[in-house]
Amino acid sequence: MRIWVPMDSAAKALGADEVADAIAAQVGPDVRIIRNGSRGMVWLEPLVEIDRGDGRVAYGPVTPDDVAALLDGTLESLGRVEDIPFFARQTRLTFARCGVIDPLDLDDYAAHGGLVGLRRAIGMDSAAIVAEVTASGLRGRGGAGFPTGIKWKTVAEAVADQKYIVCNADEGDSGTFADRMIMEGDPFTLIEGMAIAGLGVGATRGYVYLRSEYPDAIRVMEAAVRIARQRGMLGADVLGSGRSFDMEIRTGAGAYVCGEETSLLNSLEGKRGTVRAKPPLPALEGFLGKPTVVNNVISLATVPVILEKGAQHYADFGLGRSRGTVTLQIAGNVARGGLFETAFGMSLGEVVNKIGGGTRSGRPVKAVQVGGPLGAYMPVSKFDTPMGYEDFDAAGGLIGHAGLVVFDDTADMLRMARFAMEFCAVESCGKCTPCRIGAVRGVETIDRIAAGDAGAADLLTDLCETMKDGSLCALGGFTPYPVMSALTQFPDDFATRREAAE
């Protein structure tokens, strides 16, 4: 008998460790307990799976008190995970192994398709690897949506004695957890993606910049790197190819602005995490002044899929210029929160109402913030917007890291706009005036609106335009998205303050 109990942070927060301990206390040595990653259905965690010889059967959420019934077969099951509607509707490419394998078993990883992409890349020259990634249409999953192949080509063509691959694992957006899930549940796919990137652009060193708030991810990634090095996946002779690539894990102190690539690079170099002016681009002068690929976790973790199955297979999924799959992270006041991987193109309304099941409170949905604390608040009137970069841009929003935070009709959108400005003021690195001073003035201006100052709304609009056009990075430049979307899409929440004052 084999039993899978997730060691994912969300599952552990809901009692997975206690469930694993209770199982271990009641079974003999002939039963193997595997601590896997999460399948992504957080409302069912801890989600335990048992294989008694006829396939994996799921149970959840399981408590320690349920363990006796779980083991004797009297606890009601959910059936196969793959048949649960939330899971069955997904197109799992990047997350195909997450929750399926033992995260730190390289043989288990290889048995489920791992290393196929890296072995193929070893037989290709650098230009062919870059061309394959370019043809797939993969774009940065960290927020900007910049074509990955163009960034790689720039670094590949740069002349330098040393080049670097840097993985941006500083996942600081509210409502996002995809990076953490993949690092805790399938770390070798990120390592493989970074090794392929190194072969593609001629980089021999890599770094994962991981936020300190993710202790479990840090532990798993450090262990996975050690195993990969011991097994020849990393080092001076990658899988016997004669080509070199090695990497290490670096931990940041937790500044939100270090999610911006140049601020991250400063921090990685041991400097204060402030934004660099561009040019030069990091692709030409990045880490230690050398050409550097800076990609998000999901971008790099998707590369092995592209090399394994081919660029066309990946590009066949999606919508317009948004190719492949998007890893939607559904959170907030929602009935069924979790990670949902699907091809670009599903409407926002379908994600919230059909996949997420509407609000957990049972009240009507009022707004969904898409793209983290810098994302716009999308009203129900825009729920027909397809999940695609250009489509969201046309609707006044941004997909960003694809986190969705759902709010019901009790949400006060003036307070949410104030929170956006306050967040920017707290997290600003202070390098540029529009962000450093603008966010502080933004909080003050919203407080004037709340006090009934009718003219302050126009002042807030002008301030947001200044921040959008004048800020050095997306922190100050994108804060106007949540503020202005709250002001324009939910005017009643602002008007009632003026009416009360009058």
Coordinates of C-alpha atoms in Angstrom, one line a residue:
M1 CA 0.0 0.0 0.0
R2 CA 1.2 3.5 -0.8
I3 CA -0.3 6.7 0.7
W4 CA 0.3 10.2 -0.6
V5 CA 0.0 13.1 1.9
P6 CA 1.0 16.6 0.6
M7 CA 3.9 18.5 2.1
D8 CA 2.8 21.6 0.2
S9 CA 2.6 24.7 2.4
A10 CA -1.1 25.2 2.0
A11 CA -1.8 21.6 2.9
K12 CA 0.5 21.8 5.9
A13 CA -1.3 25.0 7.0
L14 CA -4.5 22.9 7.0
G15 CA -3.1 20.1 9.0
A16 CA -1.3 17.7 6.5
D17 CA 1.6 17.1 8.9
E18 CA -0.7 16.0 11.7
V19 CA -2.6 13.7 9.3
A20 CA 0.7 12.2 8.1
D21 CA 1.8 11.6 11.7
A22 CA -1.5 9.9 12.5
I23 CA -1.2 7.6 9.5
A24 CA 2.4 6.7 10.4
A25 CA 1.3 5.8 13.9
Q26 CA -1.3 3.4 12.6
V27 CA 0.4 1.5 9.7
G28 CA 3.1 -1.0 9.5
P29 CA 6.5 -1.0 7.7
D30 CA 4.9 -2.5 4.6
V31 CA 3.0 0.8 3.9
R32 CA 4.9 3.6 2.2
I33 CA 3.9 7.2 3.0
I34 CA 4.9 9.6 0.2
R35 CA 5.0 13.4 1.0
N36 CA 4.0 14.8 -2.4
G37 CA 3.1 18.2 -3.7
S38 CA -0.4 19.6 -3.9
R39 CA -2.9 18.8 -6.7
G40 CA -4.0 22.4 -6.3
M41 CA -7.5 22.0 -4.9
V42 CA -7.0 23.9 -1.7
W43 CA -10.5 23.5 -0.4
L44 CA -10.0 19.7 -0.3
E45 CA -6.6 19.9 1.6
P46 CA -5.3 17.8 3.2
L47 CA -6.0 15.7 0.1
V48 CA -4.8 12.2 0.8
E49 CA -4.5 9.5 -1.9
I50 CA -4.2 5.7 -1.3
D51 CA -3.2 3.0 -3.8
R52 CA -4.2 -0.4 -2.4
G53 CA -3.1 -2.1 -5.7
D54 CA -5.9 -0.9 -8.0
G55 CA -4.9 2.8 -8.5
R56 CA -4.9 6.0 -6.5
V57 CA -8.1 7.0 -4.7
A58 CA -8.5 10.4 -3.2
Y59 CA -10.0 11.5 0.2
G60 CA -10.3 15.0 1.5
P61 CA -10.2 17.1 3.4
V62 CA -8.8 14.6 5.9
T63 CA -8.4 15.2 9.6
P64 CA -6.4 13.1 12.1
D65 CA -9.7 11.8 13.4
D66 CA -10.5 10.4 10.0
V67 CA -7.4 8.3 9.7
A68 CA -8.8 5.0 11.2
A69 CA -11.7 5.1 8.7
L70 CA -9.3 6.1 5.9
L71 CA -7.2 3.0 6.5
D72 CA -10.0 0.5 7.0
G73 CA -11.7 1.8 3.8
T74 CA -14.9 3.1 5.4
L75 CA -14.2 6.8 4.8
E76 CA -16.1 8.2 1.9
S77 CA -13.8 8.7 -1.1
L78 CA -13.6 11.4 -3.8
G79 CA -12.7 8.8 -6.4
R80 CA -9.8 9.4 -8.7
V81 CA -8.4 13.0 -8.6
E82 CA -8.4 13.1 -12.4
D83 CA -12.2 12.6 -12.3
I84 CA -12.9 15.5 -9.9
P85 CA -14.6 18.2 -12.1
F86 CA -12.2 21.0 -11.0
F87 CA -9.2 18.9 -12.0
A88 CA -10.8 17.1 -15.0
R89 CA -11.3 20.4 -16.8
Q90 CA -7.7 21.4 -16.7
T91 CA -5.0 21.2 -19.3
R92 CA -2.0 20.3 -17.2
L93 CA 1.3 20.9 -19.0
T94 CA 3.6 22.8 -16.6
F95 CA 1.9 21.2 -13.5
A96 CA 1.5 17.7 -15.0
R97 CA 3.6 16.1 -12.3
C98 CA 2.8 18.3 -9.4
G99 CA 1.0 16.2 -6.7
V100 CA 1.7 13.0 -8.7
I101 CA 5.4 12.4 -7.9
D102 CA 7.6 12.4 -4.9
P103 CA 9.2 15.9 -5.3
L104 CA 12.7 14.8 -4.4
D105 CA 12.8 11.4 -6.2
L106 CA 14.7 12.1 -9.5
D107 CA 13.8 8.6 -10.7
D108 CA 10.1 9.2 -10.1
Y109 CA 10.6 12.5 -12.0
A110 CA 12.2 10.8 -15.0
A111 CA 9.5 8.1 -15.0
H112 CA 6.9 10.8 -15.5
G113 CA 8.6 12.5 -18.5
G114 CA 11.3 14.4 -16.7
L115 CA 14.7 15.0 -18.4
V116 CA 13.4 14.2 -21.8
G117 CA 13.5 17.9 -22.7
L118 CA 17.0 18.3 -21.3
R119 CA 18.3 15.3 -23.2
R120 CA 16.8 16.6 -26.4
A121 CA 18.4 20.1 -25.8
I122 CA 21.8 18.4 -25.3
G123 CA 21.6 17.2 -28.9
M124 CA 20.8 20.7 -30.2
D125 CA 22.9 23.7 -30.8
S126 CA 22.2 26.9 -28.9
A127 CA 20.4 28.6 -31.8
A128 CA 18.1 25.7 -32.2
I129 CA 17.1 25.7 -28.5
V130 CA 16.4 29.4 -28.6
A131 CA 14.4 29.0 -31.9
E132 CA 12.3 26.2 -30.3
V133 CA 11.4 28.3 -27.3
T134 CA 10.6 31.3 -29.6
A135 CA 8.4 29.2 -31.9
S136 CA 6.4 28.0 -28.9
G137 CA 5.1 31.5 -28.2
L138 CA 6.1 31.3 -24.5
R139 CA 5.9 34.6 -22.7
G140 CA 7.0 35.7 -19.3
R141 CA 4.6 34.4 -16.6
G142 CA 5.9 36.8 -13.9
G143 CA 3.7 39.7 -15.0
A144 CA 5.1 41.5 -18.1
G145 CA 4.3 38.8 -20.6
F146 CA 7.5 39.6 -22.6
P147 CA 8.3 36.9 -25.2
T148 CA 10.8 34.5 -23.7
G149 CA 12.5 33.6 -26.9
I150 CA 13.4 37.3 -27.7
K151 CA 15.0 37.7 -24.3
W152 CA 17.0 34.4 -24.7
K153 CA 18.1 35.4 -28.2
T154 CA 19.4 38.8 -26.9
V155 CA 21.5 37.0 -24.3
A156 CA 22.7 34.3 -26.7
E157 CA 24.0 36.8 -29.2
A158 CA 25.7 39.0 -26.5
V159 CA 29.5 38.6 -26.4
A160 CA 30.8 38.0 -22.8
D161 CA 33.1 35.7 -20.9
Q162 CA 30.3 34.8 -18.5
K163 CA 26.5 34.7 -18.7
Y164 CA 23.9 33.9 -16.1
I165 CA 20.4 32.5 -15.7
V166 CA 18.4 34.0 -12.9
C167 CA 15.1 32.7 -11.8
N168 CA 12.8 35.2 -10.2
A169 CA 11.1 33.3 -7.4
D170 CA 10.2 36.4 -5.4
E171 CA 6.5 35.6 -5.6
G172 CA 5.0 38.5 -3.7
D173 CA 1.7 39.2 -5.3
S174 CA -1.4 38.7 -3.2
G175 CA -3.4 35.7 -4.3
T176 CA -0.5 34.0 -6.1
F177 CA 1.1 30.6 -5.2
A178 CA 1.9 28.9 -8.4
D179 CA 5.7 29.4 -8.1
R180 CA 5.7 28.1 -4.6
M181 CA 3.6 25.0 -5.6
I182 CA 5.9 24.1 -8.4
M183 CA 9.0 24.5 -6.3
E184 CA 7.6 22.4 -3.5
G185 CA 5.9 19.8 -5.7
D186 CA 8.1 19.4 -8.8
P187 CA 11.4 21.2 -8.2
F188 CA 13.4 19.2 -10.8
T189 CA 11.3 20.8 -13.6
L190 CA 12.6 24.2 -12.6
I191 CA 16.1 22.9 -12.5
E192 CA 15.7 21.3 -15.8
G193 CA 14.3 24.5 -17.4
M194 CA 17.2 26.5 -16.1
A195 CA 19.7 24.0 -17.4
I196 CA 18.1 24.1 -20.8
A197 CA 18.2 27.9 -20.7
G198 CA 21.8 27.8 -19.9
L199 CA 22.6 25.5 -22.8
G200 CA 20.5 27.8 -25.0
V201 CA 22.2 31.1 -24.3
G202 CA 25.7 29.9 -23.3
A203 CA 25.3 30.5 -19.5
T204 CA 27.1 28.2 -17.1
R205 CA 25.8 29.6 -13.8
G206 CA 22.3 30.0 -12.5
Y207 CA 20.6 31.4 -9.4
V208 CA 17.1 31.0 -8.0
Y209 CA 16.2 34.2 -6.0
L210 CA 13.6 32.9 -3.5
R211 CA 11.8 35.0 -0.9
S212 CA 12.5 34.2 2.8
E213 CA 8.8 33.8 3.5
Y214 CA 8.9 30.4 1.6
P215 CA 10.9 28.2 4.0
D216 CA 9.4 25.0 2.6
A217 CA 10.2 25.9 -0.9
I218 CA 13.7 26.9 0.1
R219 CA 14.3 23.5 1.8
V220 CA 12.9 21.5 -1.1
M221 CA 14.8 23.5 -3.8
E222 CA 18.1 23.3 -1.9
A223 CA 17.7 19.5 -1.5
A224 CA 16.7 19.1 -5.2
V225 CA 19.8 21.1 -6.3
R226 CA 22.0 18.8 -4.2
I227 CA 20.4 15.7 -5.7
A228 CA 20.6 17.0 -9.2
R229 CA 24.3 17.8 -8.8
Q230 CA 25.0 14.3 -7.3
R231 CA 23.2 12.6 -10.2
G232 CA 24.9 14.6 -12.9
M233 CA 22.0 16.8 -13.9
L234 CA 24.0 19.8 -12.9
G235 CA 27.7 20.4 -12.8
A236 CA 30.7 20.4 -15.2
D237 CA 29.3 17.5 -17.3
V238 CA 25.5 17.8 -17.6
L239 CA 24.1 14.3 -18.2
G240 CA 27.4 13.3 -19.8
S241 CA 27.2 16.0 -22.5
G242 CA 30.5 17.6 -21.8
R243 CA 28.6 20.9 -21.3
S244 CA 28.5 22.8 -18.0
F245 CA 25.7 24.3 -15.9
D246 CA 25.4 24.7 -12.2
M247 CA 23.1 26.7 -9.9
E248 CA 22.4 27.7 -6.4
I249 CA 19.5 29.0 -4.2
R250 CA 19.7 32.6 -2.9
T251 CA 17.2 34.0 -0.3
G252 CA 15.9 37.5 -0.4
A253 CA 14.8 39.5 2.6
G254 CA 11.2 39.9 1.4
A255 CA 10.9 43.3 -0.3
Y256 CA 8.0 43.4 -2.8
V257 CA 10.0 45.6 -5.2
C258 CA 12.6 42.8 -5.5
G259 CA 10.1 41.1 -7.8
E260 CA 11.2 43.7 -10.3
E261 CA 14.1 42.2 -12.2
T262 CA 16.7 45.0 -11.8
S263 CA 15.9 45.4 -8.1
L264 CA 16.2 41.7 -7.7
L265 CA 19.7 41.7 -9.4
N266 CA 20.8 44.5 -7.0
S267 CA 19.7 42.4 -4.1
L268 CA 21.4 39.3 -5.6
E269 CA 24.6 41.2 -5.7
G270 CA 24.3 42.1 -2.1
K271 CA 23.2 45.7 -2.7
R272 CA 20.1 47.5 -1.5
G273 CA 17.1 46.3 -3.6
T274 CA 16.4 49.5 -5.6
V275 CA 15.4 49.7 -9.3
R276 CA 18.0 50.3 -11.9
A277 CA 17.3 52.7 -14.8
K278 CA 17.1 51.1 -18.2
P279 CA 19.0 50.9 -20.5
P280 CA 21.2 49.0 -20.2
L281 CA 18.9 45.9 -20.2
P282 CA 19.7 43.0 -17.9
A283 CA 19.9 40.8 -21.1
L284 CA 23.1 42.8 -21.9
E285 CA 24.3 44.0 -18.5
G286 CA 22.5 42.1 -15.7
F287 CA 24.0 40.2 -12.8
L288 CA 27.5 41.5 -12.1
G289 CA 27.3 43.5 -15.3
K290 CA 27.1 40.3 -17.5
P291 CA 24.4 39.2 -19.9
T292 CA 21.6 37.7 -17.9
V293 CA 18.3 35.9 -18.6
V294 CA 15.8 36.8 -15.8
N295 CA 12.7 34.6 -16.1
N296 CA 9.9 33.7 -13.7
V297 CA 9.6 30.3 -12.1
I298 CA 6.6 29.2 -14.3
S299 CA 8.3 30.4 -17.5
L300 CA 11.4 28.3 -16.8
A301 CA 9.4 25.3 -15.5
T302 CA 7.5 25.3 -18.7
V303 CA 10.6 25.1 -20.9
P304 CA 11.1 21.3 -20.4
V305 CA 7.5 20.7 -21.7
I306 CA 8.3 22.7 -24.8
L307 CA 11.5 20.7 -25.5
E308 CA 9.8 17.4 -24.7
K309 CA 6.7 17.8 -26.7
G310 CA 7.9 20.3 -29.3
A311 CA 7.1 24.0 -29.8
Q312 CA 4.1 23.4 -32.0
H313 CA 2.4 21.2 -29.4
Y314 CA 2.6 24.0 -26.9
A315 CA 1.7 26.8 -29.3
D316 CA -1.5 24.9 -30.3
F317 CA -3.0 25.9 -27.0
G318 CA -4.1 29.4 -26.3
L319 CA -5.6 32.6 -27.8
G320 CA -4.1 35.1 -30.2
R321 CA -0.6 36.0 -29.0
S322 CA -1.2 34.3 -25.7
R323 CA 0.0 30.8 -26.4
G324 CA 0.1 27.7 -24.2
T325 CA -1.4 27.5 -20.8
V326 CA -2.0 30.0 -18.0
T327 CA -1.8 28.9 -14.3
L328 CA -4.7 30.6 -12.7
Q329 CA -4.5 31.0 -9.0
I330 CA -8.0 31.4 -7.6
A331 CA -8.2 33.0 -4.1
G332 CA -10.1 35.4 -1.9
N333 CA -13.8 35.0 -1.2
V334 CA -14.3 32.0 -3.4
A335 CA -16.0 28.6 -2.9
R336 CA -13.3 26.5 -4.6
G337 CA -9.9 28.2 -4.4
G338 CA -6.8 26.7 -5.9
L339 CA -4.6 26.4 -8.9
F340 CA -6.2 25.8 -12.3
E341 CA -4.0 25.3 -15.4
T342 CA -5.8 25.8 -18.7
A343 CA -5.2 27.1 -22.2
F344 CA -5.4 30.9 -22.5
G345 CA -8.9 32.0 -23.7
M346 CA -11.3 31.0 -20.9
S347 CA -13.5 34.0 -19.9
L348 CA -13.0 35.6 -16.5
G349 CA -16.7 34.9 -15.6
E350 CA -16.3 31.2 -16.3
V351 CA -13.2 31.0 -14.1
V352 CA -14.9 32.8 -11.2
N353 CA -18.4 31.3 -11.4
K354 CA -18.0 27.9 -12.9
I355 CA -14.5 26.9 -11.9
G356 CA -14.3 28.8 -8.6
G357 CA -18.0 28.3 -7.8
G358 CA -18.7 31.9 -7.0
T359 CA -18.2 33.4 -3.5
R360 CA -17.6 31.4 -0.4
S361 CA -20.0 33.7 1.4
G362 CA -22.8 32.9 -1.0
R363 CA -23.2 36.6 -1.7
P364 CA -23.0 38.1 -5.3
V365 CA -19.5 38.7 -6.8
K366 CA -18.7 42.4 -6.9
A367 CA -15.1 42.5 -8.2
V368 CA -12.1 40.3 -9.0
Q369 CA -8.6 41.7 -8.8
V370 CA -6.5 40.0 -11.4
G371 CA -2.7 40.3 -11.4
G372 CA -1.8 40.9 -7.8
P373 CA -1.9 44.2 -5.8
L374 CA -1.1 46.2 -8.9
G375 CA -3.9 44.6 -11.0
A376 CA -7.2 46.2 -11.9
Y377 CA -10.5 45.4 -10.2
M378 CA -12.6 43.8 -12.8
P379 CA -16.4 44.3 -12.4
V380 CA -19.0 41.7 -13.3
S381 CA -19.7 43.7 -16.5
K382 CA -16.3 42.7 -17.8
F383 CA -16.6 39.0 -17.0
D384 CA -16.8 38.1 -20.7
T385 CA -13.1 39.2 -21.1
P386 CA -11.0 36.2 -22.2
M387 CA -7.9 35.3 -20.2
G388 CA -5.3 36.7 -22.6
Y389 CA -2.7 39.4 -22.4
E390 CA -4.0 41.6 -25.1
D391 CA -7.6 41.0 -24.2
F392 CA -7.1 42.1 -20.6
D393 CA -5.1 45.1 -21.7
A394 CA -8.0 46.2 -24.0
A395 CA -10.3 45.8 -21.0
G396 CA -8.1 48.1 -18.8
G397 CA -6.6 45.3 -16.8
L398 CA -3.6 43.0 -16.7
I399 CA -3.1 39.3 -16.2
G400 CA 0.3 39.7 -14.4
H401 CA 1.1 36.5 -12.5
A402 CA -2.5 35.3 -13.1
G403 CA -3.6 35.5 -9.5
L404 CA -7.4 36.2 -9.0
V405 CA -8.7 37.5 -5.7
V406 CA -12.5 37.5 -5.5
F407 CA -14.6 40.0 -3.6
D408 CA -18.4 39.8 -2.8
D409 CA -20.8 42.8 -2.7
T410 CA -19.8 43.8 0.8
A411 CA -16.3 45.0 -0.4
D412 CA -15.7 48.7 -0.1
M413 CA -13.8 49.7 -3.2
L414 CA -12.7 53.1 -1.8
R415 CA -10.9 51.2 1.0
M416 CA -9.4 48.9 -1.6
A417 CA -8.1 51.8 -3.6
R418 CA -6.6 53.3 -0.5
F419 CA -4.9 50.0 0.3
A420 CA -3.3 50.0 -3.2
M421 CA -1.8 53.4 -2.6
E422 CA -0.7 52.5 0.9
F423 CA 0.9 49.3 -0.3
C424 CA 2.9 51.2 -2.9
A425 CA 4.0 53.8 -0.3
V426 CA 5.2 51.0 2.1
E427 CA 6.9 48.9 -0.6
S428 CA 8.5 51.7 -2.7
C429 CA 12.2 51.4 -2.9
G430 CA 12.3 55.2 -2.9
K431 CA 14.4 55.6 -6.1
C432 CA 11.9 57.7 -8.1
T433 CA 9.8 60.6 -7.0
P434 CA 6.5 59.6 -8.7
C435 CA 6.3 56.4 -6.7
R436 CA 7.9 57.5 -3.5
I437 CA 6.0 60.7 -3.0
G438 CA 3.0 60.0 -5.3
A439 CA 1.8 57.0 -3.3
V440 CA 1.9 59.0 0.0
R441 CA -0.1 61.8 -1.7
G442 CA -2.4 59.2 -3.1
V443 CA -3.4 57.9 0.3
E444 CA -4.0 61.5 1.5
T445 CA -6.1 62.3 -1.6
I446 CA -8.3 59.2 -1.1
D447 CA -8.7 60.2 2.5
R448 CA -10.0 63.6 1.3
I449 CA -12.5 61.8 -1.0
A450 CA -13.6 59.7 2.0
A451 CA -14.1 62.9 4.0
G452 CA -16.4 64.3 1.3
D453 CA -14.1 66.4 -0.8
A454 CA -15.7 66.3 -4.3
G455 CA -12.8 67.8 -6.1
A456 CA -10.3 65.3 -4.8
A457 CA -11.4 62.7 -7.4
D458 CA -10.0 64.8 -10.3
L459 CA -6.8 65.3 -8.3
L460 CA -6.5 61.5 -7.8
T461 CA -6.9 61.0 -11.5
D462 CA -4.1 63.5 -12.3
L463 CA -1.8 61.9 -9.7
C464 CA -2.3 58.5 -11.2
E465 CA -1.4 59.7 -14.6
T466 CA 1.8 61.1 -13.2
M467 CA 2.7 57.9 -11.4
K468 CA 1.9 55.8 -14.5
D469 CA 4.0 57.9 -16.9
G470 CA 6.9 58.9 -14.6
S471 CA 7.7 55.9 -12.4
L472 CA 10.8 53.9 -13.0
C473 CA 9.2 50.5 -12.6
A474 CA 5.8 48.7 -12.4
L475 CA 5.3 49.3 -8.7
G476 CA 4.6 53.0 -9.1
G477 CA 3.6 52.6 -12.8
F478 CA 0.9 50.0 -12.2
T479 CA -0.5 51.1 -8.8
P480 CA -2.9 53.4 -10.8
Y481 CA -4.6 50.2 -12.2
P482 CA -6.3 49.1 -9.0
V483 CA -6.9 52.8 -7.9
M484 CA -8.5 54.0 -11.1
S485 CA -10.4 50.8 -11.8
A486 CA -12.0 51.1 -8.3
L487 CA -12.8 54.8 -8.9
T488 CA -14.2 54.4 -12.5
Q489 CA -15.9 51.0 -12.2
F490 CA -17.4 51.4 -8.7
P491 CA -18.2 55.1 -8.5
D492 CA -21.0 54.6 -6.0
D493 CA -18.4 53.6 -3.3
F494 CA -16.8 57.0 -3.7
A495 CA -20.0 59.0 -4.3
T496 CA -21.6 57.9 -1.0
R497 CA -18.8 59.6 0.9
R498 CA -19.4 62.9 -0.8
E499 CA -23.2 62.6 -0.3
A500 CA -22.7 61.8 3.4
A501 CA -20.5 64.9 3.8
E502 CA -23.1 67.1 2.1

